[in-house]
Amino acid sequence: MSEANKEYKRPDTAPARHRGPGPGGGPGMMMPAEKAKDFKGTLRRLIRYLRPRQIQLIFVFIMAIASTVFSIFSPKVMGKATTKLFEGAYGRLTGVEGATIDFGYINNILLILVGLYLFSALFSYVQQYIMAGVAQKVVYDMREEINVKLERLPLKYFDSRTHGEILSRATNDVDNISTTLQQSLTQLITSIVTIIGVIIMMLTISPWLTLITVVTLPLSFIVILGISKRSQSYFISQQKSLGQLNGHVEEMYTGHRIIKAFGREKQSLGDFNGINDKLYDSGWRAQFMSGMIMPLMMFIGNLGYVLVCVVGGIFVTRKVIEVGDIQAFIQYSRQFTMPITQTANIANIIQSTVASAERVFELLDEEEEVPEVATTLVNQQAGVEEGAVEFRHVKFGYKEDAILIEDMNIEVQPGQTIAIVGPTGAGKTTLINLLMRFYEISGGEIMIDGVDITKMPRSELRSKFGMVLQDTWLFNGTIRDNIAYGREGSTEGDVVRAAKAAHADHFIRTLPMGYDTVLNEEASNISQGQKQLLTIARAILADPSILILDEATSSVDTRTEVQIQKAMNTLMKGRTSFVIAHRLSTIRDADLILVMNQGSVIEKGTHVELLEKGGFYADLYNSQFSEEDLPQVG
């Protein structure tokens, strides 16, 4: 079974994101961000997606600056109201003649403040509104590119990767980019503008107090870096244990019947408890270390506030600054530390985002299928009956230095049944993949109806084929929709006729909702045999000239096997059929049997001819009917 056919596994870890505020509303610790291999190159490529929206981004930048500037001016204005209130109250307390509190002036200040806050909120709203549109448009374009790319990728790409890995790039990584563009980018602009603006406003109040505030920053950085280094190892351990726990739970849930059947519940619980204990230990340590940052930052910040208050009080007594300026400066110093921490966090998020973008770009840069031919050729050459297939000196290898098929020559007449047999890994499925052009041949030609398959569009080529595989594929929808999937524009009558031909109509009508019965996600509300009958009905409706049949009766009871065999006989009538055979007793009547081993056709002929040769096929056939398998008599 190829990797592409395995069930989806959720990735062990999600992209690193900012955990958000820590205790007390302060800055929290960050998850360690995955780093990109080529940060600058990937960032430049990501920026190209933003270039068509330069005008909106410039507007966002202006709105972010305006919103931040209005909020920065607020403490300064509020300081004037505090000064006026203090002067009036102090004058009355000290008995200054005519000293009063100028409430009119204070009311005007309050109105100005309300206006500043309203304008700041309005600009912030407009900024977020525009940026949301830009971010969603960028990821919309990116998702479209990914979808188109996935349709153009060859089958070998999906065979070499799990569904989880591909889905993670197409969903998780794109969502990570979307979140960063919509939130972190505007936060970064706001934080940088706030830092610059606050420094300017603090300098206008007092350069000395600004120096005191700035001097405490190195101490804060030393604390953050020291805790980050110790906590990151715990966060990494936490993510690893979380991935193991998720994988264990998913595995145990999907296989719970087997676990119960073999009485392995205690072992499963023991494994779970072991992983859970590791997750608890690493999670506790990570959260404890990240929780330490806030008290230490508050302690350092309070030291700064004390110095500002003491030095500021001295300046007030000496008439260097006013009382309101001290209040404004304390507000500015509080505004100053938060954007610095946010900028550090956002830098970490951008690292993670660029790593996500790099994974998306790796997908977009994958080698595509050989381009389609420019024009559609005629379906078949004149005089060639539909369903003729010929392999002419076909050469193929998954890698150039590892050739699997050296020189394959096969000629199939229309309407013939061709059985392909051989041990596991012999190349049976590879032969079918080459026929349907899921893989490109390295040399030679494959002709269908007299036309080289590389000279016809893939859609036209594959429309000639119908498939009934051992692993049934039905989607979440009604039985009618699943059968009608075989041919676009099918009518109700077409669906019913196909179901009757496949001997599926009777069991469908016994269901409570008949053809309107909705199949669940895994189609587990009908039996395996019934699933096969539906896939045969779908193939009958498609009315292909060539059939590919992977023995579909290996996992059903004898009665259902008879029904399926009847349905398959109806389906195969008058059509060229390639049958991948597992039980050799089912292909005795095949017109031609191809015996494959290690990628080559080593024998070919009818069942009788191959048995008479006494070669590889005869050994393979007799091994399935050895004396050990026969009932003992006497």
XYZ file of N, CA and C in Angstrom, residues 389-605:
651
model
N -4.847 -2.256 -26.638
C -3.742 -1.748 -25.824
C -2.450 -2.440 -26.267
N -1.360 -1.648 -26.372
C -0.085 -2.239 -26.764
C 1.067 -1.553 -26.019
N 1.932 -2.362 -25.411
C 3.177 -1.888 -24.806
C 4.310 -2.201 -25.781
N 5.055 -1.180 -26.195
C 6.151 -1.370 -27.139
C 7.482 -0.993 -26.487
N 8.270 -1.977 -26.148
C 9.618 -1.770 -25.583
C 9.600 -0.750 -24.430
N 8.639 -0.928 -23.541
C 8.473 0.024 -22.426
C 9.578 -0.167 -21.398
N 10.142 0.969 -20.983
C 11.199 0.992 -19.973
C 10.754 1.946 -18.871
N 10.960 1.551 -17.623
C 10.515 2.415 -16.509
C 11.330 2.145 -15.251
N 11.584 3.210 -14.517
C 12.201 3.115 -13.202
C 11.777 4.302 -12.369
N 11.554 4.097 -11.062
C 11.187 5.215 -10.189
C 12.336 6.212 -10.093
N 13.572 5.702 -10.254
C 14.761 6.548 -10.311
C 15.540 6.172 -11.573
N 16.284 7.135 -12.112
C 16.996 6.899 -13.360
C 18.025 5.781 -13.227
N 18.625 5.666 -12.039
C 19.676 4.667 -11.857
C 19.135 3.334 -11.325
N 17.797 3.226 -11.216
C 17.199 1.972 -10.723
C 16.028 1.596 -11.629
N 16.327 0.983 -12.761
C 15.305 0.612 -13.742
C 14.546 -0.615 -13.250
N 13.225 -0.506 -13.220
C 12.371 -1.589 -12.744
C 11.885 -2.459 -13.910
N 11.454 -1.799 -14.983
C 10.983 -2.507 -16.176
C 11.956 -2.198 -17.314
N 12.526 -3.215 -17.909
C 13.608 -3.023 -18.886
C 13.087 -2.966 -20.322
N 12.333 -3.974 -20.744
C 11.866 -4.032 -22.134
C 10.559 -4.828 -22.177
N 9.441 -4.116 -21.922
C 8.149 -4.793 -21.839
C 7.399 -4.656 -23.153
N 6.950 -5.795 -23.682
C 6.170 -5.814 -24.912
C 4.898 -6.629 -24.677
N 3.757 -5.986 -24.793
C 2.465 -6.652 -24.589
C 1.508 -6.158 -25.673
N 0.718 -7.043 -26.216
C -0.310 -6.647 -27.178
C -1.641 -7.237 -26.739
N -2.616 -6.373 -26.522
C -3.932 -6.776 -26.016
C -4.985 -6.413 -27.050
N -5.804 -7.404 -27.436
C -6.875 -7.163 -28.399
C -8.115 -6.626 -27.689
N -8.940 -5.848 -28.385
C -10.162 -5.310 -27.777
C -11.049 -6.429 -27.232
N -11.583 -6.226 -26.031
C -12.499 -7.175 -25.423
C -11.831 -8.311 -24.684
N -10.503 -8.398 -24.731
C -9.805 -9.472 -24.036
C -9.732 -9.210 -22.527
N -9.635 -10.291 -21.765
C -9.412 -10.198 -20.326
C -7.960 -10.581 -20.052
N -7.224 -9.646 -19.493
C -5.808 -9.839 -19.215
C -5.623 -9.926 -17.704
N -5.111 -11.043 -17.248
C -4.836 -11.211 -15.818
C -3.368 -10.922 -15.559
N -3.113 -10.182 -14.491
C -1.735 -9.862 -14.110
C -1.480 -10.518 -12.761
N -0.528 -11.439 -12.704
C -0.257 -12.166 -11.459
C 1.224 -12.053 -11.123
N 1.531 -12.349 -9.867
C 2.919 -12.308 -9.420
C 2.985 -12.039 -7.939
N 4.140 -12.267 -7.327
C 4.279 -12.032 -5.892
C 4.219 -10.542 -5.557
N 4.110 -10.232 -4.278
C 4.092 -8.838 -3.821
C 5.366 -8.126 -4.267
N 5.188 -6.922 -4.834
C 6.334 -6.154 -5.304
C 6.791 -6.526 -6.694
N 6.023 -7.351 -7.394
C 6.439 -7.800 -8.730
C 6.280 -6.703 -9.771
N 5.418 -5.693 -9.500
C 5.201 -4.597 -10.443
C 3.820 -4.577 -11.055
N 2.876 -5.311 -10.462
C 1.509 -5.384 -11.020
C 0.854 -4.002 -11.016
N 0.903 -3.342 -9.858
C 0.287 -2.011 -9.744
C 1.047 -0.997 -10.589
N 2.358 -1.153 -10.687
C 3.163 -0.249 -11.513
C 2.702 -0.287 -12.965
N 2.392 -1.474 -13.444
C 1.921 -1.639 -14.821
C 0.646 -0.826 -15.053
N -0.255 -0.886 -14.093
C -1.522 -0.132 -14.196
C -1.255 1.365 -14.122
N -0.342 1.781 -13.237
C -0.015 3.205 -13.113
C 0.581 3.761 -14.395
N 1.367 2.948 -15.092
C 1.928 3.376 -16.379
C 0.828 3.466 -17.431
N -0.087 2.519 -17.404
C -1.172 2.482 -18.377
C -2.054 3.721 -18.265
N -2.305 4.163 -17.031
C -3.166 5.336 -16.824
C -2.356 6.631 -16.751
N -1.057 6.504 -16.972
C -0.139 7.644 -16.990
C -0.084 8.384 -15.650
N -0.204 7.614 -14.562
C 0.072 8.186 -13.245
C 1.584 8.369 -13.082
N 2.329 7.515 -13.769
C 3.776 7.642 -13.848
C 4.154 7.733 -15.323
N 5.224 8.474 -15.617
C 5.697 8.604 -16.988
C 6.741 7.516 -17.280
N 6.630 6.902 -18.441
C 7.590 5.859 -18.803
C 8.932 6.498 -19.142
N 10.004 5.713 -18.953
C 11.355 6.211 -19.240
C 11.741 5.993 -20.693
N 11.052 5.072 -21.348
C 11.346 4.801 -22.749
C 10.276 3.918 -23.353
N 10.233 3.861 -24.690
C 9.226 3.056 -25.361
C 7.914 3.792 -25.554
N 6.859 3.030 -25.866
C 5.544 3.610 -26.119
C 4.453 2.726 -25.527
N 3.376 3.367 -25.083
C 2.142 2.647 -24.714
C 1.049 3.191 -25.628
N 0.446 2.301 -26.411
C -0.569 2.705 -27.377
C -1.948 2.244 -26.902
N -2.927 3.143 -26.991
C -4.320 2.787 -26.725
C -5.136 3.201 -27.944
N -5.817 2.235 -28.515
C -6.591 2.474 -29.739
C -5.714 3.069 -30.830
N -4.447 2.626 -30.866
C -3.533 3.065 -31.913
C -2.907 4.420 -31.696
N -3.167 5.051 -30.535
C -2.624 6.387 -30.258
C -1.685 6.307 -29.057
N -0.521 6.936 -29.175
C 0.431 7.005 -28.069
C -0.211 7.797 -26.927
N -0.195 7.240 -25.726
C -0.893 7.900 -24.605
C -0.273 9.253 -24.255
N 0.996 9.469 -24.612
C 1.613 10.778 -24.338
C 1.124 11.839 -25.309
N 0.406 11.402 -26.363
C -0.105 12.345 -27.365
C -1.569 12.712 -27.130
N -2.132 12.245 -26.037
C -3.517 12.606 -25.730
C -3.591 13.211 -24.319
N -4.529 14.140 -24.074
C -4.671 14.729 -22.743
C -4.978 13.652 -21.704
N -4.481 13.848 -20.505
C -4.687 12.852 -19.446
C -6.175 12.631 -19.177
N -6.961 13.700 -19.220
C -8.395 13.557 -18.940
C -9.057 12.656 -19.981
N -8.641 12.808 -21.244
C -9.197 11.973 -22.309
C -8.743 10.524 -22.145
N -7.473 10.362 -21.784
C -6.928 9.017 -21.566
C -7.677 8.309 -20.441
N -7.807 8.985 -19.294
C -8.383 8.336 -18.114
C -9.886 8.134 -18.228
N -10.518 8.892 -19.135
C -11.962 8.689 -19.338
C -12.242 7.340 -19.998
N -11.200 6.727 -20.591
C -11.364 5.414 -21.218
C -11.356 4.278 -20.200
N -10.958 4.582 -18.967
C -10.789 3.544 -17.957
C -11.899 3.586 -16.906
N -12.247 2.406 -16.431
C -13.090 2.272 -15.241
C -12.333 1.407 -14.249
N -12.484 1.706 -12.943
C -11.707 0.981 -11.933
C -12.616 0.409 -10.849
N -12.371 -0.839 -10.484
C -13.008 -1.454 -9.313
C -11.863 -2.061 -8.510
N -11.583 -1.471 -7.379
C -10.418 -1.860 -6.596
C -10.809 -2.634 -5.346
N -9.827 -3.317 -4.791
C -10.060 -4.067 -3.554
C -10.415 -3.112 -2.414
N -9.721 -1.957 -2.382
C -10.035 -0.920 -1.391
C -11.079 0.003 -1.997
N -12.320 -0.136 -1.572
C -13.404 0.672 -2.136
C -13.261 2.128 -1.720
N -13.693 3.040 -2.597
C -13.707 4.457 -2.257
C -15.107 4.998 -2.498
N -15.765 5.378 -1.408
C -17.078 6.017 -1.459
C -17.007 7.264 -0.595
N -17.664 8.332 -1.032
C -17.591 9.576 -0.264
C -18.853 9.777 0.570
N -18.777 10.739 1.461
C -19.881 11.052 2.364
C -20.999 11.724 1.555
N -22.015 10.954 1.244
C -23.130 11.458 0.441
C -24.138 10.340 0.237
N -25.138 10.593 -0.577
C -26.170 9.565 -0.799
C -25.629 8.469 -1.718
N -26.314 7.316 -1.679
C -25.958 6.218 -2.582
C -26.126 6.667 -4.033
N -27.164 7.425 -4.296
C -27.413 7.933 -5.652
C -26.211 8.765 -6.133
N -25.730 9.669 -5.274
C -24.603 10.530 -5.647
C -23.335 9.721 -5.886
N -23.139 8.676 -5.084
C -21.930 7.859 -5.226
C -21.932 7.086 -6.536
N -23.087 6.592 -6.949
C -23.159 5.878 -8.235
C -23.034 6.883 -9.383
N -23.738 8.007 -9.266
C -23.732 9.028 -10.322
C -22.364 9.657 -10.521
N -21.457 9.466 -9.569
C -20.096 9.988 -9.681
C -19.382 9.408 -10.907
N -19.861 8.242 -11.367
C -19.228 7.577 -12.512
C -19.337 8.357 -13.803
N -20.416 9.152 -13.976
C -20.564 9.914 -15.220
C -21.300 11.212 -14.932
N -20.716 12.295 -15.352
C -21.309 13.611 -15.102
C -22.612 13.755 -15.889
N -23.623 14.316 -15.252
C -24.906 14.545 -15.914
C -25.798 13.325 -15.976
N -25.529 12.322 -15.123
C -26.346 11.099 -15.131
C -27.750 11.387 -14.593
N -28.738 10.732 -15.180
C -30.123 10.891 -14.729
C -30.455 9.818 -13.692
N -31.627 9.969 -13.084
C -32.100 8.978 -12.107
C -32.215 7.602 -12.764
N -32.722 7.573 -13.978
C -32.874 6.311 -14.692
C -31.531 5.642 -14.961
N -30.521 6.453 -15.315
C -29.175 5.909 -15.557
C -28.625 5.245 -14.301
N -28.825 5.913 -13.161
C -28.314 5.400 -11.881
C -28.991 4.077 -11.540
N -30.306 4.027 -11.684
C -31.056 2.803 -11.343
C -30.669 1.659 -12.271
N -30.531 1.939 -13.573
C -30.145 0.891 -14.528
C -28.754 0.330 -14.195
N -27.844 1.214 -13.836
C -26.501 0.768 -13.467
C -26.533 -0.087 -12.202
N -27.364 0.319 -11.233
C -27.484 -0.444 -9.991
C -28.070 -1.824 -10.251
N -29.052 -1.903 -11.129
C -29.653 -3.200 -11.463
C -28.640 -4.104 -12.161
N -27.860 -3.521 -13.087
C -26.853 -4.300 -13.804
C -25.781 -4.830 -12.855
N -25.539 -4.076 -11.776
C -24.522 -4.477 -10.791
C -25.110 -5.334 -9.677
N -26.391 -5.710 -9.801
C -27.082 -6.515 -8.774
C -27.084 -5.802 -7.409
N -27.163 -4.448 -7.464
C -27.156 -3.656 -6.227
C -28.521 -3.051 -5.922
N -29.427 -3.051 -6.925
C -30.721 -2.387 -6.763
C -31.530 -2.990 -5.612
N -31.488 -4.315 -5.472
C -32.310 -4.973 -4.448
C -31.907 -4.537 -3.044
N -30.611 -4.606 -2.735
C -30.205 -4.254 -1.369
C -30.392 -2.760 -1.104
N -30.248 -1.933 -2.161
C -30.442 -0.487 -1.976
C -31.885 -0.201 -1.565
N -32.840 -0.872 -2.220
C -34.252 -0.615 -1.935
C -34.674 -1.170 -0.570
N -33.891 -2.092 -0.012
C -34.218 -2.598 1.329
C -33.755 -1.642 2.428
N -32.914 -0.662 2.081
C -32.457 0.324 3.065
C -33.591 1.299 3.370
N -33.636 1.856 4.585
C -34.748 2.748 4.983
C -34.978 3.909 4.017
N -33.883 4.510 3.523
C -34.006 5.673 2.637
C -33.711 5.331 1.179
N -33.508 4.055 0.876
C -33.263 3.652 -0.504
C -32.055 4.354 -1.103
N -32.243 4.891 -2.305
C -31.144 5.576 -2.991
C -30.752 6.876 -2.288
N -31.588 7.370 -1.396
C -31.290 8.594 -0.636
C -30.548 8.298 0.667
N -30.204 7.038 0.909
C -29.439 6.686 2.118
C -28.088 7.388 2.063
N -27.770 8.091 3.138
C -26.505 8.824 3.203
C -25.430 7.920 3.798
N -24.338 7.748 3.061
C -23.208 6.969 3.561
C -22.382 7.855 4.481
N -21.978 7.305 5.621
C -21.178 8.104 6.539
C -19.744 8.212 6.026
N -18.883 8.820 6.834
C -17.533 9.173 6.372
C -16.758 7.970 5.849
N -16.858 6.832 6.520
C -16.126 5.644 6.088
C -17.050 4.606 5.443
N -18.291 5.005 5.144
C -19.298 4.114 4.548
C -19.448 2.840 5.367
N -19.341 2.991 6.702
C -19.422 1.813 7.580
C -20.861 1.402 7.875
N -21.843 2.167 7.346
C -23.244 1.799 7.572
C -23.772 0.831 6.509
N -22.874 0.363 5.604
C -23.218 -0.745 4.711
C -22.049 -1.732 4.740
N -22.282 -2.951 4.273
C -21.256 -3.995 4.351
C -20.193 -3.811 3.267
N -19.089 -4.547 3.430
C -18.004 -4.479 2.453
C -18.475 -4.936 1.068
N -19.268 -6.001 1.025
C -19.785 -6.492 -0.248
C -20.695 -5.480 -0.921
N -21.535 -4.810 -0.131
C -22.431 -3.794 -0.680
C -21.639 -2.605 -1.229
N -20.538 -2.264 -0.560
C -19.673 -1.190 -1.070
C -19.146 -1.560 -2.455
N -18.710 -2.832 -2.594
C -18.160 -3.268 -3.872
C -19.210 -3.216 -4.972
N -20.429 -3.589 -4.657
C -21.506 -3.543 -5.656
C -21.760 -2.111 -6.110
N -21.649 -1.155 -5.195
C -21.841 0.252 -5.559
C -20.714 0.740 -6.466
N -19.469 0.326 -6.175
C -18.354 0.746 -7.040
C -18.470 0.117 -8.428
N -19.002 -1.105 -8.496
C -19.224 -1.747 -9.801
C -20.328 -1.007 -10.565
N -21.397 -0.626 -9.859
C -22.479 0.150 -10.486
C -21.934 1.466 -11.026
N -21.056 2.084 -10.269
C -20.449 3.346 -10.706
C -19.621 3.136 -11.982
N -18.877 2.028 -12.043
C -18.061 1.725 -13.224
C -18.939 1.416 -14.430
N -20.062 0.708 -14.192
C -21.006 0.405 -15.291
C -21.576 1.698 -15.854
N -21.906 2.625 -14.985
C -22.464 3.903 -15.419
C -21.438 4.686 -16.246
N -20.162 4.586 -15.872
C -19.117 5.309 -16.600
C -18.961 4.778 -18.022
N -19.312 3.511 -18.222
C -19.262 2.859 -19.536
C -17.888 3.026 -20.193
N -16.813 2.573 -19.531
C -15.470 2.723 -20.111
C -15.194 1.624 -21.133
N -14.178 1.858 -21.955
C -13.793 0.826 -22.929
C -12.773 -0.137 -22.330
N -12.072 0.295 -21.248
C -11.059 -0.536 -20.606
C -11.317 -0.562 -19.104
N -11.236 -1.741 -18.522
C -11.467 -1.904 -17.083
C -10.186 -2.297 -16.375
N -10.037 -1.793 -15.147
C -8.951 -2.230 -14.274
C -9.608 -2.782 -13.020
N -9.382 -4.065 -12.747
C -10.051 -4.740 -11.638
C -9.009 -5.319 -10.686
N -9.025 -4.824 -9.469
C -8.190 -5.403 -8.422
C -9.114 -6.315 -7.633
N -8.833 -7.602 -7.622
C -9.771 -8.617 -7.131
C -10.579 -8.121 -5.929
N -11.884 -8.008 -6.145
C -12.749 -7.312 -5.188
C -13.511 -8.240 -4.259
N -13.219 -9.529 -4.289
C -14.039 -10.468 -3.510
C -13.262 -11.128 -2.375
N -12.088 -10.585 -2.062
C -11.222 -11.270 -1.103
C -11.695 -11.139 0.337
N -12.551 -10.134 0.625
C -12.930 -9.910 2.022
C -14.441 -9.984 2.229
N -15.119 -10.838 1.421
C -16.573 -10.955 1.560
C -16.944 -12.430 1.688
N -18.196 -12.669 2.117
C -18.655 -14.046 2.278
C -18.964 -14.660 0.905
N -19.180 -15.979 0.895
C -19.348 -16.724 -0.357
C -20.561 -16.245 -1.154
N -21.689 -15.993 -0.453
C -22.908 -15.566 -1.146
C -22.713 -14.209 -1.810
N -22.089 -13.286 -1.075
C -21.835 -11.953 -1.637
C -20.828 -12.036 -2.771
N -19.868 -12.948 -2.639
C -18.869 -13.126 -3.695
C -19.533 -13.524 -5.011
N -20.544 -14.384 -4.936
C -21.266 -14.801 -6.139
C -21.939 -13.602 -6.788
N -22.575 -12.742 -5.960
C -23.243 -11.541 -6.478
C -22.235 -10.611 -7.145
N -21.114 -10.412 -6.483
C -20.092 -9.510 -7.022
C -19.536 -10.061 -8.329
N -19.330 -11.380 -8.369
C -18.790 -11.993 -9.572
C -19.757 -11.836 -10.751
N -21.063 -11.995 -10.477
C -22.079 -11.791 -11.521
C -22.042 -10.347 -12.029
N -21.953 -9.415 -11.072
C -21.918 -7.996 -11.436
C -20.673 -7.680 -12.259
N -19.552 -8.273 -11.879
C -18.302 -8.025 -12.603
C -18.349 -8.646 -13.995
N -18.987 -9.796 -14.134
C -19.127 -10.418 -15.454
C -19.942 -9.524 -16.385
N -21.008 -8.910 -15.832
C -21.818 -7.957 -16.609
C -20.971 -6.768 -17.031
N -20.177 -6.286 -16.092
C -19.336 -5.116 -16.341
C -18.268 -5.404 -17.396
N -17.684 -6.603 -17.354
C -16.564 -6.949 -18.239
C -17.004 -7.309 -19.656
N -18.268 -7.580 -19.845
C -18.759 -8.048 -21.148
C -18.458 -7.016 -22.241
N -17.682 -7.430 -23.254
C -17.381 -6.560 -24.385
C -16.328 -5.510 -24.107
N -15.686 -5.579 -22.969
C -14.687 -4.570 -22.617
C -13.321 -5.229 -22.401
N -12.269 -4.492 -22.734
C -10.917 -4.940 -22.405
C -10.734 -4.812 -20.898
N -10.284 -5.876 -20.255
C -10.193 -5.875 -18.791
C -8.803 -6.312 -18.337
N -8.211 -5.502 -17.459
C -6.963 -5.867 -16.805
C -7.304 -6.246 -15.364
N -7.055 -7.499 -15.012
C -7.424 -8.003 -13.686
C -6.155 -8.302 -12.891
N -5.965 -7.573 -11.790
C -4.863 -7.888 -10.880
C -5.347 -9.028 -9.994
N -4.763 -10.199 -10.166
C -5.284 -11.401 -9.513
C -4.462 -11.763 -8.283
N -5.177 -12.076 -7.197
C -4.546 -12.560 -5.967
C -4.819 -14.052 -5.802
N -6.068 -14.441 -6.090
C -6.422 -15.861 -6.063
C -6.449 -16.361 -7.506
N -5.524 -17.218 -7.833
C -5.349 -17.636 -9.226
C -6.513 -18.462 -9.753
N -7.315 -18.999 -8.847
C -8.467 -19.804 -9.286
C -9.511 -18.957 -10.002
N -9.465 -17.623 -9.808
C -10.486 -16.741 -10.397
C -10.136 -16.301 -11.814
N -8.937 -16.646 -12.305
C -8.534 -16.117 -13.619
C -8.220 -17.234 -14.619
N -8.797 -18.407 -14.375
C -8.547 -19.537 -15.286
C -9.039 -19.261 -16.703
N -10.118 -18.473 -16.838
C -10.722 -18.229 -18.148
C -10.179 -16.978 -18.826
N -9.136 -16.361 -18.263
C -8.581 -15.145 -18.860
C -7.996 -15.446 -20.233
N -8.152 -14.487 -21.164
C -7.611 -14.667 -22.518
C -6.084 -14.677 -22.522
N -5.502 -13.902 -21.587
C -4.052 -13.828 -21.505
C -3.654 -13.588 -20.049
N -2.686 -14.339 -19.568
C -2.175 -14.163 -18.210
C -0.739 -13.672 -18.309
N -0.474 -12.536 -17.672
C 0.886 -11.984 -17.614
C 1.463 -12.317 -16.251
N 2.548 -13.050 -16.228
C 3.200 -13.417 -14.963
C 4.372 -12.465 -14.761
N 4.310 -11.687 -13.682
C 5.337 -10.673 -13.427
C 6.188 -11.046 -12.223
N 7.458 -10.682 -12.315
C 8.368 -10.853 -11.180
C 9.497 -9.839 -11.324
N 9.714 -9.067 -10.266
C 10.762 -8.044 -10.236
C 10.649 -7.079 -11.414
N 9.397 -6.698 -11.730
C 9.159 -5.663 -12.731
C 9.103 -6.132 -14.167
N 9.348 -7.384 -14.406
C 9.350 -7.874 -15.784
C 8.271 -8.931 -15.985
N 7.755 -9.025 -17.214
C 6.826 -10.097 -17.586
C 7.678 -11.313 -17.948
N 7.681 -12.311 -17.068
C 8.561 -13.466 -17.290
C 7.850 -14.607 -18.012
N 6.518 -14.610 -17.956
C 5.735 -15.629 -18.665
C 4.425 -15.018 -19.123
N 3.903 -15.492 -20.250
C 2.562 -15.077 -20.658
C 1.918 -16.168 -21.501
N 0.598 -16.267 -21.370
C -0.143 -17.307 -22.063
C -1.462 -17.547 -21.373
